Short mmCIF file of N, CA and C in Angstrom, two decimals:
data_model
loop_
_atom_site.label_atom_id
_atom_site.label_comp_id
_atom_site.label_asym_id
_atom_site.label_seq_id
_atom_site.Cartn_x
_atom_site.Cartn_y
_atom_site.Cartn_z
N MET C 1439 149.76 113.28 8.11
CA MET C 1439 150.16 112.53 9.27
C MET C 1439 150.86 113.79 10.00
N THR C 1440 150.41 113.78 11.27
CA THR C 1440 151.14 114.80 12.30
C THR C 1440 152.47 113.78 12.96
N LYS C 1441 153.16 114.90 13.15
CA LYS C 1441 154.49 114.01 13.99
C LYS C 1441 154.45 112.98 15.34
N HIS C 1442 152.98 113.30 15.97
CA HIS C 1442 152.83 113.13 16.89
C HIS C 1442 152.06 111.43 16.79
N SER C 1443 151.64 111.66 15.45
CA SER C 1443 150.83 110.29 15.36
C SER C 1443 151.61 109.31 14.82
N ILE C 1444 152.78 109.77 14.43
CA ILE C 1444 153.96 108.51 13.72
C ILE C 1444 154.59 107.97 14.71
N SER C 1445 154.57 108.69 15.87
CA SER C 1445 155.64 108.39 17.19
C SER C 1445 154.35 107.61 17.77
N PHE C 1446 153.41 107.39 17.46
CA PHE C 1446 152.54 106.77 18.24
C PHE C 1446 152.25 105.13 17.28
N ILE C 1447 152.44 105.20 16.38
CA ILE C 1447 152.61 104.11 15.50
C ILE C 1447 153.85 103.30 15.59
N ALA C 1448 154.86 103.83 15.97
CA ALA C 1448 156.18 103.32 15.95
C ALA C 1448 156.34 102.33 17.14
N ALA C 1449 155.72 103.41 18.06
CA ALA C 1449 155.40 102.92 19.88
C ALA C 1449 154.92 101.57 19.91
N ALA C 1450 153.51 101.61 18.94
CA ALA C 1450 152.78 100.32 18.69
C ALA C 1450 153.70 99.24 18.06
N LEU C 1451 154.28 99.74 17.18
CA LEU C 1451 155.17 98.38 16.27
C LEU C 1451 156.27 97.64 17.30
N LEU C 1452 156.68 98.59 18.37
CA LEU C 1452 157.76 97.82 19.04
C LEU C 1452 157.14 97.25 19.94
N SER C 1453 156.20 97.65 20.45
CA SER C 1453 155.41 97.29 21.54
C SER C 1453 154.67 95.75 21.02
N THR C 1454 154.49 95.59 20.10
CA THR C 1454 154.00 94.19 19.57
C THR C 1454 155.18 93.55 19.20
N SER C 1455 156.29 94.24 18.57
CA SER C 1455 157.16 93.03 18.08
C SER C 1455 158.00 92.62 19.78
N ALA C 1456 157.91 93.03 20.80
CA ALA C 1456 158.37 92.87 22.02
C ALA C 1456 157.55 91.37 22.49
N PHE C 1457 156.82 91.23 21.94
CA PHE C 1457 155.47 90.58 22.34
C PHE C 1457 155.97 88.83 21.57
N SER C 1458 156.33 89.52 20.34
CA SER C 1458 156.60 87.88 19.27
C SER C 1458 157.89 87.27 19.51
N ALA C 1459 158.80 87.93 20.53
CA ALA C 1459 159.64 87.29 20.67
C ALA C 1459 159.80 85.83 20.99
N GLU C 1460 160.57 85.11 20.91
CA GLU C 1460 160.71 83.56 21.01
C GLU C 1460 162.04 83.85 22.24
N VAL C 1461 161.91 82.55 23.18
CA VAL C 1461 163.08 82.78 24.11
C VAL C 1461 163.46 81.25 24.24
N ALA C 1462 164.57 80.89 23.64
CA ALA C 1462 165.01 79.40 23.96
C ALA C 1462 164.93 78.83 25.36
N ALA C 1463 164.61 77.10 25.16
CA ALA C 1463 164.43 76.42 26.25
C ALA C 1463 165.93 76.74 27.24
N VAL C 1464 166.21 76.64 28.13
CA VAL C 1464 167.46 76.16 28.94
C VAL C 1464 167.59 75.03 29.71
N PHE C 1465 168.86 74.72 30.30
CA PHE C 1465 168.84 73.65 31.30
C PHE C 1465 169.98 73.49 32.34
N ASP C 1466 170.05 73.16 33.25
CA ASP C 1466 170.96 73.58 34.28
C ASP C 1466 172.19 72.52 33.80
N ALA C 1467 173.20 73.01 33.43
CA ALA C 1467 174.40 72.73 33.18
C ALA C 1467 175.12 72.12 34.12
N LYS C 1468 174.91 72.50 35.39
CA LYS C 1468 175.80 72.20 36.48
C LYS C 1468 175.23 70.32 36.98
N ASN C 1469 174.23 70.17 36.66
CA ASN C 1469 173.25 68.85 37.61
C ASN C 1469 173.13 67.95 35.64
N CYS C 1470 173.58 68.52 35.16
CA CYS C 1470 173.60 67.59 33.94
C CYS C 1470 174.80 67.46 32.94
N LYS C 1471 175.65 66.30 33.53
CA LYS C 1471 176.86 66.66 32.74
C LYS C 1471 176.64 64.83 31.91
N ALA C 1472 177.81 64.92 30.82
CA ALA C 1472 177.94 63.65 29.89
C ALA C 1472 178.79 63.20 30.46
N GLU C 1473 179.17 61.42 30.42
CA GLU C 1473 180.23 60.91 31.10
C GLU C 1473 181.21 60.60 30.13
N TYR C 1474 182.35 60.93 30.58
CA TYR C 1474 183.63 60.60 29.37
C TYR C 1474 183.27 59.13 28.84
N PRO C 1475 183.52 59.05 27.34
CA PRO C 1475 183.37 57.58 27.09
C PRO C 1475 184.96 57.43 27.13
N LYS C 1476 185.17 55.98 27.70
CA LYS C 1476 186.33 55.35 27.90
C LYS C 1476 186.93 55.43 26.83
N ALA C 1477 186.71 55.07 25.50
CA ALA C 1477 187.81 54.66 24.65
C ALA C 1477 188.24 56.46 24.27
N SER C 1478 187.53 57.36 24.40
CA SER C 1478 187.98 58.52 24.41
C SER C 1478 188.88 58.77 25.27
N LEU C 1479 188.90 58.67 26.67
CA LEU C 1479 189.62 58.97 27.60
C LEU C 1479 191.01 58.12 26.78
N LEU C 1480 190.96 57.07 26.68
CA LEU C 1480 192.23 56.29 26.65
C LEU C 1480 192.96 57.22 25.50
N ASN C 1481 192.40 57.59 24.29
CA ASN C 1481 192.60 57.88 23.06
C ASN C 1481 192.64 59.83 23.29
N GLU C 1482 192.76 60.07 24.58
CA GLU C 1482 192.93 61.57 24.73
C GLU C 1482 192.33 62.67 23.83
N GLU C 1483 191.21 62.38 23.42
CA GLU C 1483 190.28 63.08 22.73
C GLU C 1483 189.76 64.11 23.76
N GLN C 1484 189.53 65.46 22.91
CA GLN C 1484 189.27 66.73 23.64
C GLN C 1484 188.31 67.25 22.34
N GLY C 1485 187.57 68.20 22.42
CA GLY C 1485 186.64 69.15 21.55
C GLY C 1485 185.30 69.66 21.98
N ALA C 1486 185.33 70.27 21.44
CA ALA C 1486 183.41 71.40 21.57
C ALA C 1486 182.50 70.53 20.61
N VAL C 1487 181.33 70.15 20.91
CA VAL C 1487 180.45 69.81 20.26
C VAL C 1487 179.18 71.05 20.21
N SER C 1488 178.76 71.30 19.15
CA SER C 1488 177.52 72.22 19.42
C SER C 1488 176.40 71.25 18.36
N MET C 1489 174.99 71.88 19.66
CA MET C 1489 174.02 70.78 19.16
C MET C 1489 172.81 71.71 19.31
N ALA C 1490 171.43 71.39 18.82
CA ALA C 1490 170.32 71.75 18.69
C ALA C 1490 169.57 70.81 19.32
N PHE C 1491 168.71 71.32 20.02
CA PHE C 1491 167.09 70.50 20.82
C PHE C 1491 166.28 70.89 20.47
N LEU C 1492 165.08 70.15 20.14
CA LEU C 1492 164.01 70.53 20.19
C LEU C 1492 163.07 70.23 21.53
N VAL C 1493 162.96 71.46 22.52
CA VAL C 1493 162.23 71.01 23.88
C VAL C 1493 160.44 71.09 23.66
N SER C 1494 160.01 70.38 24.07
CA SER C 1494 158.61 70.27 23.99
C SER C 1494 158.07 71.61 25.40
N PRO C 1495 156.83 71.87 25.65
CA PRO C 1495 156.53 72.82 26.27
C PRO C 1495 156.80 72.24 27.77
N GLY C 1496 156.98 70.74 28.09
CA GLY C 1496 157.25 70.12 28.61
C GLY C 1496 158.18 70.28 29.67
N GLY C 1497 159.23 70.50 28.42
CA GLY C 1497 160.65 70.79 29.22
C GLY C 1497 161.45 69.52 28.89
N ASP C 1498 160.59 68.27 28.13
CA ASP C 1498 161.67 67.31 27.38
C ASP C 1498 161.99 67.25 26.06
N VAL C 1499 163.15 66.59 26.10
CA VAL C 1499 163.89 66.67 24.07
C VAL C 1499 162.96 65.96 23.38
N LEU C 1500 162.54 66.93 22.48
CA LEU C 1500 161.85 65.63 21.29
C LEU C 1500 162.70 65.31 20.06
N ASP C 1501 163.29 66.24 19.77
CA ASP C 1501 164.35 65.79 18.64
C ASP C 1501 165.63 66.37 18.95
N SER C 1502 166.82 65.93 18.14
CA SER C 1502 168.11 66.49 18.61
C SER C 1502 169.07 66.20 17.51
N LYS C 1503 170.05 67.41 17.04
CA LYS C 1503 171.01 67.13 16.42
C LYS C 1503 172.49 67.66 16.40
N VAL C 1504 173.50 67.04 16.10
CA VAL C 1504 174.92 67.69 15.92
C VAL C 1504 174.90 69.08 14.83
N GLU C 1505 175.03 70.06 15.46
CA GLU C 1505 175.20 70.79 14.13
C GLU C 1505 176.96 71.54 13.97
N LYS C 1506 177.47 71.15 14.57
CA LYS C 1506 179.30 71.41 14.90
C LYS C 1506 179.70 70.15 15.68
N SER C 1507 180.87 69.23 14.80
CA SER C 1507 181.14 68.11 15.73
C SER C 1507 182.51 68.51 16.50
N SER C 1508 182.60 67.85 17.45
CA SER C 1508 184.07 68.04 18.37
C SER C 1508 185.00 67.27 17.33
N GLY C 1509 184.99 66.80 16.64
CA GLY C 1509 185.96 65.64 15.57
C GLY C 1509 185.80 64.82 15.97
N PHE C 1510 185.02 64.27 17.24
CA PHE C 1510 185.05 62.83 17.59
C PHE C 1510 184.06 61.96 17.84
N LYS C 1511 183.30 61.04 16.80
CA LYS C 1511 181.86 60.39 16.96
C LYS C 1511 181.35 60.29 18.55
N ASN C 1512 182.43 59.04 19.00
CA ASN C 1512 182.14 58.98 20.77
C ASN C 1512 181.92 60.15 21.13
N LEU C 1513 182.49 61.59 21.36
CA LEU C 1513 182.20 62.79 22.24
C LEU C 1513 180.81 63.08 21.44
N ASP C 1514 180.70 63.09 20.71
CA ASP C 1514 179.50 63.90 20.09
C ASP C 1514 178.54 63.05 20.44
N LYS C 1515 178.28 61.66 20.03
CA LYS C 1515 177.16 60.42 20.69
C LYS C 1515 177.16 61.04 22.08
N ALA C 1516 177.99 61.11 22.84
CA ALA C 1516 177.35 60.77 24.47
C ALA C 1516 177.27 62.10 24.70
N ALA C 1517 177.54 63.12 23.99
CA ALA C 1517 176.57 64.98 24.58
C ALA C 1517 175.48 64.81 23.89
N LEU C 1518 175.45 64.28 22.91
CA LEU C 1518 173.90 64.26 22.69
C LEU C 1518 172.94 63.26 23.36
N LYS C 1519 173.37 62.49 23.54
CA LYS C 1519 172.65 61.08 24.73
C LYS C 1519 172.49 62.00 25.75
N ALA C 1520 173.34 62.44 26.71
CA ALA C 1520 173.45 63.05 27.79
C ALA C 1520 172.32 63.89 28.08
N ILE C 1521 172.37 65.20 27.14
CA ILE C 1521 171.69 66.09 27.04
C ILE C 1521 170.21 65.91 26.75
N SER C 1522 170.14 65.05 25.98
CA SER C 1522 168.48 64.72 25.32
C SER C 1522 168.03 64.41 26.51
N ALA C 1523 168.71 63.41 27.60
CA ALA C 1523 167.90 62.95 28.99
C ALA C 1523 167.68 63.98 29.68
N CYS C 1524 168.00 65.75 29.68
CA CYS C 1524 168.13 66.20 31.01
C CYS C 1524 166.95 66.93 30.79
N LYS C 1525 166.29 67.24 31.85
CA LYS C 1525 165.42 68.25 31.65
C LYS C 1525 165.27 69.45 31.83
N PHE C 1526 164.92 70.46 30.41
CA PHE C 1526 164.72 71.70 30.28
C PHE C 1526 163.76 72.39 30.78
N LYS C 1527 164.32 73.67 30.73
CA LYS C 1527 163.28 74.82 31.44
C LYS C 1527 162.25 75.43 29.74
N PRO C 1528 161.42 74.87 29.19
CA PRO C 1528 160.81 75.53 28.49
C PRO C 1528 160.80 76.69 28.01
N GLY C 1529 161.09 76.93 26.55
CA GLY C 1529 161.05 78.11 26.22
C GLY C 1529 159.56 78.65 25.76
N THR C 1530 159.82 80.30 25.54
CA THR C 1530 158.47 80.82 25.21
C THR C 1530 158.42 81.29 23.66
N LYS C 1531 157.06 81.54 23.36
CA LYS C 1531 156.92 82.34 22.10
C LYS C 1531 155.81 83.12 22.81
N ASP C 1532 155.50 84.47 22.27
CA ASP C 1532 154.90 85.53 22.50
C ASP C 1532 154.30 85.23 23.93
N GLY C 1533 155.45 85.38 24.88
CA GLY C 1533 155.34 85.26 26.28
C GLY C 1533 154.24 83.88 26.61
N ALA C 1534 153.95 82.80 25.95
CA ALA C 1534 153.59 81.44 26.48
C ALA C 1534 154.93 80.29 26.40
N VAL C 1535 154.55 79.44 27.29
CA VAL C 1535 155.63 78.71 26.93
C VAL C 1535 155.09 77.67 25.75
N ALA C 1536 156.03 77.15 25.00
CA ALA C 1536 155.73 76.83 23.79
C ALA C 1536 157.20 75.74 23.40
N GLN C 1537 156.82 74.90 22.42
CA GLN C 1537 158.06 74.25 22.03
C GLN C 1537 158.69 75.12 20.89
N THR C 1538 160.02 74.90 21.50
CA THR C 1538 161.40 75.64 20.72
C THR C 1538 162.76 74.94 20.27
N TRP C 1539 163.60 75.36 19.70
CA TRP C 1539 164.84 74.77 19.63
C TRP C 1539 165.67 75.78 19.93
N THR C 1540 166.45 75.03 20.83
CA THR C 1540 167.81 76.10 21.37
C THR C 1540 169.03 75.20 21.23
N LYS C 1541 169.86 75.71 21.21
CA LYS C 1541 171.47 75.41 21.22
C LYS C 1541 172.20 75.22 22.19
N VAL C 1542 173.28 73.95 22.15
CA VAL C 1542 173.78 73.65 23.51
C VAL C 1542 175.33 73.48 23.04
N ASP C 1543 176.12 73.77 23.70
CA ASP C 1543 177.60 73.75 22.90
C ASP C 1543 178.01 72.50 24.29
N TYR C 1544 179.01 71.59 24.26
CA TYR C 1544 179.37 71.22 25.32
C TYR C 1544 180.72 70.88 24.94
N VAL C 1545 181.52 71.07 25.92
CA VAL C 1545 183.23 70.89 26.02
C VAL C 1545 183.61 69.87 26.49
N TRP C 1546 184.36 68.91 26.00
CA TRP C 1546 185.04 67.87 26.51
C TRP C 1546 186.42 67.97 26.85
N LYS C 1547 186.98 68.41 28.27
CA LYS C 1547 188.44 68.97 28.26
C LYS C 1547 188.74 67.52 29.14
N LEU C 1548 189.92 67.33 29.03
CA LEU C 1548 190.81 66.30 30.02
C LEU C 1548 191.56 67.31 30.82
#
């Protein structure tokens, strides 16, 4: 095999891998906020919750889960509920709109 043909194979492999990339769904954090739970406000609870959302090609949440708790069940539930109700910009697979998982961190701060 010549040096030139090896370069071509490498370029071909790189170009196909670029198309097999998955791009996660996103949402507009400015327009999609959770309401601070009253009990959490009274108890001065704060923290960050890490969540994962399965987003449909239409931008709706199909499934969700807490991956790392804020340390407060009320904050975790409120964030999961609020973000699940948001409309997402769908993700893509191989350049086409597709169902994808996306991660969202939500910070509760007083």
